[in-house]
XYZ file of C-alpha atoms in Angstrom:
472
model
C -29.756 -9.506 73.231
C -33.545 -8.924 72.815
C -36.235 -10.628 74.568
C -39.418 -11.378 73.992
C -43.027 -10.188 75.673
C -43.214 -12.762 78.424
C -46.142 -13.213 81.257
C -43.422 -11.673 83.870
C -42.961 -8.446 81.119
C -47.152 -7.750 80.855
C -47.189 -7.921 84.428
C -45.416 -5.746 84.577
C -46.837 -3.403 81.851
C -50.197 -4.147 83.658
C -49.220 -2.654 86.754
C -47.948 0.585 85.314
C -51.037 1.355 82.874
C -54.517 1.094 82.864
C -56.893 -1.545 82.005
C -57.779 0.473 78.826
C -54.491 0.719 77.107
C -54.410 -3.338 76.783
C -55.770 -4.894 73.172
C -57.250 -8.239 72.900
C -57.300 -8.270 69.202
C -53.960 -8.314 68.087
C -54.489 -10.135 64.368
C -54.915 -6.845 62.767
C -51.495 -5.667 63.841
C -49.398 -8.400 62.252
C -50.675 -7.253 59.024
C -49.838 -5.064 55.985
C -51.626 -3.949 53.108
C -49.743 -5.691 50.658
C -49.540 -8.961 52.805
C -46.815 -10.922 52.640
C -45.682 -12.665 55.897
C -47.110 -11.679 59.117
C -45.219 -10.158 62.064
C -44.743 -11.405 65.579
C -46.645 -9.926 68.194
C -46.236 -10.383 71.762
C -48.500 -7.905 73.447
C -50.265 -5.022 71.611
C -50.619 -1.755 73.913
C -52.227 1.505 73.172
C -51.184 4.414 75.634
C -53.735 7.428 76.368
C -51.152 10.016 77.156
C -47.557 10.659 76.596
C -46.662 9.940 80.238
C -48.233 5.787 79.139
C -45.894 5.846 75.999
C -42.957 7.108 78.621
C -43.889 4.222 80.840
C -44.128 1.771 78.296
C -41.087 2.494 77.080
C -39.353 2.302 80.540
C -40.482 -0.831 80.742
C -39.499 -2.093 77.553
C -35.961 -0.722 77.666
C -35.636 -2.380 81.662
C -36.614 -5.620 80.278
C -34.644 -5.503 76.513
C -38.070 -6.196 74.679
C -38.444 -4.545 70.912
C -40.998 -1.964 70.481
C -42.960 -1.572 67.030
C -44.664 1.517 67.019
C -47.999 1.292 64.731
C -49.541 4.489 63.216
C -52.403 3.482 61.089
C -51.192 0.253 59.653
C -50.922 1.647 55.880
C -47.178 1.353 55.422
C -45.831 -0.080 52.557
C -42.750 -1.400 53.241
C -43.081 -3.527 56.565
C -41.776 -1.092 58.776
C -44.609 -1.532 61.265
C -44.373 -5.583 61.542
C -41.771 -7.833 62.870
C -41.586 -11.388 61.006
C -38.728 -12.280 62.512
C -37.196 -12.248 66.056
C -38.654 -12.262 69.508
C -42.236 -11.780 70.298
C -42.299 -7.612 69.966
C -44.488 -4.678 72.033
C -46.146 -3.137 69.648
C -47.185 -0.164 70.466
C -50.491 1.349 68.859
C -51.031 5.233 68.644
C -54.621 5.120 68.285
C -55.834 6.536 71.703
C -53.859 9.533 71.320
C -56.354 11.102 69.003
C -56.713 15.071 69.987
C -56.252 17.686 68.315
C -54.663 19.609 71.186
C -55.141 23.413 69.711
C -55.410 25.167 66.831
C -53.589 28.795 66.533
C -55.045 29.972 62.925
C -53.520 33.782 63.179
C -50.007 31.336 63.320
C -51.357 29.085 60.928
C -50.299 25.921 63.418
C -52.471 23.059 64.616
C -51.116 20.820 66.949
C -52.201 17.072 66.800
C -51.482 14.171 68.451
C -49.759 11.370 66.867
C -52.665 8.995 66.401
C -54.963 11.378 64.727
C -56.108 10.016 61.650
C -54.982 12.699 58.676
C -58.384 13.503 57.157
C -59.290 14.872 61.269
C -56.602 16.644 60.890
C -57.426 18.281 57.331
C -61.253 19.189 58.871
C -59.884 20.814 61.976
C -57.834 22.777 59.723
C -60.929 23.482 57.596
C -62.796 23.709 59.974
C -60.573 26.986 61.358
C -60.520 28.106 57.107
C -56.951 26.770 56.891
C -55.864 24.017 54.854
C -53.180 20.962 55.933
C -52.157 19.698 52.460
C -50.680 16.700 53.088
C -53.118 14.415 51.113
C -52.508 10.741 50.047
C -54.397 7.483 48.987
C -54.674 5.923 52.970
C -55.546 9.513 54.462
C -58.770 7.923 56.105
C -56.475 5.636 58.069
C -52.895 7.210 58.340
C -52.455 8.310 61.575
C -49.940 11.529 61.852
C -47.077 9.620 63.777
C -47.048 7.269 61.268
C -46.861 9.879 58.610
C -44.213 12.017 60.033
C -42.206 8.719 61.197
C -42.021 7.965 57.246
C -41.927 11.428 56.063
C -44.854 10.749 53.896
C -44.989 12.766 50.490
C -48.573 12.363 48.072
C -49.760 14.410 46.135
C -49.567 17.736 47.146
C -45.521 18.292 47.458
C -45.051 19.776 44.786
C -46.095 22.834 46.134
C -46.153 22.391 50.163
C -43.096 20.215 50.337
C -43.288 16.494 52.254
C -44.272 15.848 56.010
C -41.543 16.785 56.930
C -42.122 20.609 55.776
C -45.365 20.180 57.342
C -43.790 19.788 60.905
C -42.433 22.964 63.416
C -42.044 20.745 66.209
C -42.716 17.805 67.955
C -43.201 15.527 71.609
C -41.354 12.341 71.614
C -40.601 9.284 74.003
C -36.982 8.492 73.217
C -35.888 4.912 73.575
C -34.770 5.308 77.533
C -38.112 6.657 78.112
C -37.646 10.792 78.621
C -39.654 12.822 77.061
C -38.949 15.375 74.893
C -40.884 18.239 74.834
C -39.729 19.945 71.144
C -43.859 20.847 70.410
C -42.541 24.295 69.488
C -44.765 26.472 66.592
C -41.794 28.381 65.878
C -40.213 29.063 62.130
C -36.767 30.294 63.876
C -35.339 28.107 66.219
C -31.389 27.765 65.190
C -30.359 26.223 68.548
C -28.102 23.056 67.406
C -29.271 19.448 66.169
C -32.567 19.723 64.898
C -34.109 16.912 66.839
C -37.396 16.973 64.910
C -35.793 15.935 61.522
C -34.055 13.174 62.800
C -37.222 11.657 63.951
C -39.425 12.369 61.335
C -38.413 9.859 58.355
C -36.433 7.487 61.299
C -39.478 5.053 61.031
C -39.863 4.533 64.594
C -36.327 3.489 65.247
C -35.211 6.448 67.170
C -38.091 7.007 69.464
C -42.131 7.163 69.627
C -43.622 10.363 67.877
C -46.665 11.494 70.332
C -47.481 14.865 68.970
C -46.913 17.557 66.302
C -47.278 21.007 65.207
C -48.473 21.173 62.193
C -48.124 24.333 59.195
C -51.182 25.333 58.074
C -52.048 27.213 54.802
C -54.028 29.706 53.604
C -57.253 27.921 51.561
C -57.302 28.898 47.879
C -60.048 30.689 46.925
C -60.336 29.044 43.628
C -59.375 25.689 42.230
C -59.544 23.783 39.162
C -58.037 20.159 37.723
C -57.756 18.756 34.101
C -56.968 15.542 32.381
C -54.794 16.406 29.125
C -53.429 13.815 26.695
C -49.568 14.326 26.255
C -47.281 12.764 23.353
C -44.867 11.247 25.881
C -43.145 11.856 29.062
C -40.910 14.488 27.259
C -43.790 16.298 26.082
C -45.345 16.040 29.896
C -42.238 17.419 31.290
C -42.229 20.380 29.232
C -46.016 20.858 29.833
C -45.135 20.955 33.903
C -42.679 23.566 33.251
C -45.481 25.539 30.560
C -47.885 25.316 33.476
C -45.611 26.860 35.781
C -45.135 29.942 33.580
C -48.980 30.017 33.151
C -50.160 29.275 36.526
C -46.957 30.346 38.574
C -46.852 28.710 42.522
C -50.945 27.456 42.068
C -50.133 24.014 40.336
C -51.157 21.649 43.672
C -50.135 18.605 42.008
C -48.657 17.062 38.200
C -49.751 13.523 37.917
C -48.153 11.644 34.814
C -50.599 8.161 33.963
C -49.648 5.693 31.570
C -51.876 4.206 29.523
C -51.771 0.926 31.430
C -53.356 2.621 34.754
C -56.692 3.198 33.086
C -56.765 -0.101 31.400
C -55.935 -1.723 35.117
C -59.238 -0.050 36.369
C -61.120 -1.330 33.453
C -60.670 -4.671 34.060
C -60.707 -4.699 37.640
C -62.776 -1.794 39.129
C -64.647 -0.947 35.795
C -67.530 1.390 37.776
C -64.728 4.162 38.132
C -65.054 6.542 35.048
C -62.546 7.085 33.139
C -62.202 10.331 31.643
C -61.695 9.466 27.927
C -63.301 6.224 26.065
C -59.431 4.973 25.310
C -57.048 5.226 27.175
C -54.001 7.237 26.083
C -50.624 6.001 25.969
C -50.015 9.080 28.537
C -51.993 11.541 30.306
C -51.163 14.179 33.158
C -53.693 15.033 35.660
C -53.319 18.955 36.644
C -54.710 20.191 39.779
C -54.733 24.351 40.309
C -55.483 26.454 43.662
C -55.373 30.030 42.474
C -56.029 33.181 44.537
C -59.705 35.144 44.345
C -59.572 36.703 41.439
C -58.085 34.272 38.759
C -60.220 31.553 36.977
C -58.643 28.409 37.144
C -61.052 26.737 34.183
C -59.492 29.700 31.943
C -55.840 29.684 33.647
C -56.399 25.468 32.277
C -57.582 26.555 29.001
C -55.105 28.991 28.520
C -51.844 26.386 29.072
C -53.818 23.554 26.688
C -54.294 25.791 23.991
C -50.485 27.359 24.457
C -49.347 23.191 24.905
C -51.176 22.185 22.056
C -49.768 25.285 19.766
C -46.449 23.452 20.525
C -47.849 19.609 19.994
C -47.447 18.659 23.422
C -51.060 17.748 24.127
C -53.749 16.277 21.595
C -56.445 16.387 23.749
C -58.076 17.103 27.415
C -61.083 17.930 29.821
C -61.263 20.430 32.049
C -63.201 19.429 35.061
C -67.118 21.623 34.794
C -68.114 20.716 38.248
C -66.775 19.717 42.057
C -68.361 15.833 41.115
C -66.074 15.914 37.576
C -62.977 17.204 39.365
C -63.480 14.532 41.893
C -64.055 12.013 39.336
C -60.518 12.700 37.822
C -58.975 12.444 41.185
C -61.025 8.847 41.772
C -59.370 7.585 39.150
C -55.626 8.634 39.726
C -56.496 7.173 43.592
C -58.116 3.709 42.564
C -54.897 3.222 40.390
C -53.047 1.728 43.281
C -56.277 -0.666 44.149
C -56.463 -1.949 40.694
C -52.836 -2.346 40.656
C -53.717 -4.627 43.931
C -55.848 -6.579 42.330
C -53.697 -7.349 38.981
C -51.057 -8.474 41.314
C -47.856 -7.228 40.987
C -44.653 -9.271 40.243
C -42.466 -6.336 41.806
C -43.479 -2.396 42.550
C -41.253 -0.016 43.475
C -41.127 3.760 44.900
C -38.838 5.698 43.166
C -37.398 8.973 42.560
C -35.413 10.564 39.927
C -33.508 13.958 38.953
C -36.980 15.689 37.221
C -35.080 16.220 33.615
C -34.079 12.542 33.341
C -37.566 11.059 33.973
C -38.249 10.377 30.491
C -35.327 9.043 29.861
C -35.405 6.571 32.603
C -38.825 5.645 31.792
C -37.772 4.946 27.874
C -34.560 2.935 29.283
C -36.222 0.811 31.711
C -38.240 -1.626 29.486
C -35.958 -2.399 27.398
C -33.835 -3.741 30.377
C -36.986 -5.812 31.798
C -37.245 -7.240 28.643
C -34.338 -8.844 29.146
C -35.655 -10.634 32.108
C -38.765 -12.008 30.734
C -41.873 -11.081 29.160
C -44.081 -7.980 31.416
C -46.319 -5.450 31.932
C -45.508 -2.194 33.432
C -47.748 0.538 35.009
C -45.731 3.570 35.412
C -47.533 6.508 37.310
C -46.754 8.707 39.988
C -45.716 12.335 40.660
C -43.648 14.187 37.440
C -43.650 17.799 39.676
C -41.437 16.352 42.280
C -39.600 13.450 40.569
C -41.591 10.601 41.778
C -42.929 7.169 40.054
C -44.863 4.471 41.495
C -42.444 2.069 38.630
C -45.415 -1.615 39.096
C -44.121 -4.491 36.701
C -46.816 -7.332 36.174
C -46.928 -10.387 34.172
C -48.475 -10.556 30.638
C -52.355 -10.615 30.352
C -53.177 -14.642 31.207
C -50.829 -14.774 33.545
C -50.886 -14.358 37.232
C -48.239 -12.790 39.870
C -48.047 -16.175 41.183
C -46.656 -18.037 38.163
C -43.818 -15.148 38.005
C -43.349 -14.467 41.644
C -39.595 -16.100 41.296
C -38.818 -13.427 39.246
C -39.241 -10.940 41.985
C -35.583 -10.261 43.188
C -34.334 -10.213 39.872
C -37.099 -7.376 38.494
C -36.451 -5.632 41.734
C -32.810 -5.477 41.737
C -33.045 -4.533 37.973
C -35.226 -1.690 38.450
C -32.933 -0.119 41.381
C -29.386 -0.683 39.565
C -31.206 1.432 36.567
C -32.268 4.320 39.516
C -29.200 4.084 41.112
C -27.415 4.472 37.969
C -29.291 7.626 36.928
C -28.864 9.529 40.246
C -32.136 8.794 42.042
C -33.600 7.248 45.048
C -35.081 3.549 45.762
C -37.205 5.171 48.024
C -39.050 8.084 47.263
C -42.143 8.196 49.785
C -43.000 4.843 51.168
C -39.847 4.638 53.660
C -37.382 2.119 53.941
C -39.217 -0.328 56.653
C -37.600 -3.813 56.610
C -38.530 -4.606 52.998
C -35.953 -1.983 51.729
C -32.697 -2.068 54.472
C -30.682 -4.440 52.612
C -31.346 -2.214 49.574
C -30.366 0.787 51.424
C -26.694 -0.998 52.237
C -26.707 -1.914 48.229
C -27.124 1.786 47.245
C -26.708 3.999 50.349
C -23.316 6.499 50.652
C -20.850 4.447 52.889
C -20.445 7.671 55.292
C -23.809 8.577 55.282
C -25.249 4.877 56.027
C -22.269 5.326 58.829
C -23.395 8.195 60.710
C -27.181 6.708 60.847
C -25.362 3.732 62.777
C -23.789 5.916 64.924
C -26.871 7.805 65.868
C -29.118 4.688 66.192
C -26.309 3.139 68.587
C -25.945 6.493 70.456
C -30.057 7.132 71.001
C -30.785 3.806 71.480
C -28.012 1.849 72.778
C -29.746 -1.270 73.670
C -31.766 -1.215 69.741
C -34.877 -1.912 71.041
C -36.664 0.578 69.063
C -38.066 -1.106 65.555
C -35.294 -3.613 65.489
C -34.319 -4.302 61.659
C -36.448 -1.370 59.941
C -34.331 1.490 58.382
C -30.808 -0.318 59.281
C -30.547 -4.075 59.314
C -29.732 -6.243 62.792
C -26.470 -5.792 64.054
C -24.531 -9.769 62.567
């Protein structure tokens, strides 16, 4: 049975770290972005060094206390709050800030888990390499946090999630050793891999404390359009026209529905949008070419070749480093505006590539079943993965239909279960999605993850509930 944070237990803690590592402030840390309610906290710690994190982990395993581990705060699905349950450690990366070294002949960079991502993309510039992991919260996410949900954005198309960002890595496990796996090596075939089962595990098979990091080669050139597309059909067979034109430099394919830019104009209405009305469907293209090749004329080249074949009507290709970053504002404020409409259910899915357009023409028609609602479907075509937001109609507000949620929800997963894909694409699992994950997961697969979690950390005191529910 666990126990919660009790005077005896931070006594304890108190004698066995410094002064420094102790947080006052604690509100902050029973939030999430999307609200909802707030977790328990019993004490709130932040370690300087990985020998602290051993040592607070030693003391939480002695004692049977659950640890939280908390990156930046930015995930979405409640993996790094406990609502329920005895008062939690949580235990806060955000002293463990270095970048440790950078080896640029390697292309490696070695960070510690609490450095926040965009650090980590300027040391990398800053050594003309480029991290590419790059993703809405990247002023905020803090590495361990990242790698502990094997975070995706919008770059994987072409470098692949965290998790293809990662050699190796230092970890506390749950009975408090250490385990120094901060290789930079490409070849290591020397049994279980260690390093993947902790990065996606959410915290629930030990305490991330460092990683090394793949770097890339910067591209000399780059380039990004907006381009109005027929439908999603039509958008998938532009992604696979820009691949013959532009071979391995498409960065990212970003499919928009119509509904996305019309979100921003009524709630965030200074972000410019890139044509007067919106289209029913857009793509934003982004390009990183080697020296030598023109991205604005690599662009022109697949729009005039698309629209030859009626798959685009019209675009913009971005003239300057303020328009290209104007496009990418408003693919980025999407998500705020869809904040402040107020969502009756989102969800973070992923689909076999070739069926996304059939999925997206299947699923209103089985909302519409349910009730009357608007949907904002937007996300990542290249790598199979929607951000799938259903609102209420125009007048009303997410509170009136909030009773609707499970329904919606459960709706919109039988649908991606049904066409092969994943209820969780990007965000994690956390605590919002485990049940879910029993609904849809493989029997021997959800199986084995038991097995694992009982075998690293017998006593579960490692994010109780996230990933796997409670034992009962």
């Amino acid at each position: 049975m666990l126990n919660s944070v009790t005077d005896a237990f931070a006594e304890t803690l108190r004698s066995r770290l410094p002064q420094a590592a102790f947080k006052d402030d604690t509100a902050r840390y029973a939030e999430t972005p999307r609200g909802g309610k707030p977790g328990e906290i019993g004490l709130v710690v932040a370690p300087g060094s990985t020998e602290e994190v051993a040592e607070t982990i030693r003391a939480a395993a002695e004692a049977r206390v659950p640890v939280i581990p908390y990156g930046g705060g930015t995930g979405l699905v409640t993996g790094q709050v406990m609502p329920d349950g005895p008062a939690p450690l949580v235990l806060s990366l955000e002293r463990m800030t270095k970048i440790r070294a950078t080896y640029p002949a390697e292309n490696v960079l070695v960070a510690e888990a609490g450095a926040i991502l965009v650090d980590v993309q300027a040391a990398a510039e800053a050594a003309d390499r480029l991290f590419p992991l790059s993703l809405g919260a990247e002023g905020s996410a803090r590495m361990g946090g990242l790698l502990g949900t094997n975070a995706g954005g919008v770059n994987v198309l072409r470098y692949g999630n965290a998790r293809e960002l990662c050699l190796g890595l230092e970890a506390v496990l749950p009975d408090g050793s250490i385990w120094h796996g901060l290789k930079r090596l490409r070849k290591d075939n020397t049994g279980y891999d260690l390093r993947n089962l902790l990065i996606g595990a959410e915290g629930t098979l030990g305490v991330i404390t460092a990683a090394a990091l793949r770097l890339f080669p910067r591209p000399a050139e780059t380039g990004t359009a907006v381009m109005v597309v027929r439908d999603p059909d039509a958008a998938l067979d532009l992604l696979a026209l820009a691949g013959d034109v532009a071979g391995s430099g498409i960065n990212a394919f970003e499919l928009i529905s119509g509904m996305g830019p019309t979100f921003l104009s009524e709630t965030i209405p200074e972000v410019r949008l890139p044509f007067p009305e919106p289209p029913d469907w857009m793509v934003l293209i982004d390009l990183g070419l080697d020296a030598g090749r023109d991205p604005a004329e690599t662009l022109e080249t697949l729009f005039v070749e698309a629209h030859e074949r009626e798959l685009v009507s019209d675009g913009l290709i971005a003239q300057s480093e303020q328009q290209r970053a104007e496009f990418w504002r408003m693919r980025e404020a999407i998500p705020e505006a869809n904040k402040l409409i107020g969502a009756i259910s989102s969800h973070d899915i992923s689909l076999p590539i070739s069926r996304i357009p059939e999925f997206i023409r299947t699923a209103p028609g089985v909302l519409a079943k349910l009730g009357d609602y608007r949907i904002n479907c937007f996300g990542h075509l290249g790598d199979g993965n929607l951000h799938y937001n259903v609102y209420p109609p125009k007048g009303q507000s997410r509170d009136e239909r909030i009773a609707e949620k499970g329904r919606v929800q459960r709706a919109v997963h039988d649908l991606v279960d049904s066409f092969d894909g994943s209820i969780s694409a990007e965000h994690g699992i956390g605590r919002l999605k485990a049940e879910d994950l029993q609904r849809y997961g493989d029997p021997a697969k959800l199986a084995a993850m038991r097995a694992i979690k009982d075998a690293l950390d017998p006593l579960g005191i490692m994010n109780p509930g996230a990933v796997l529910p409670l034992p009962g």
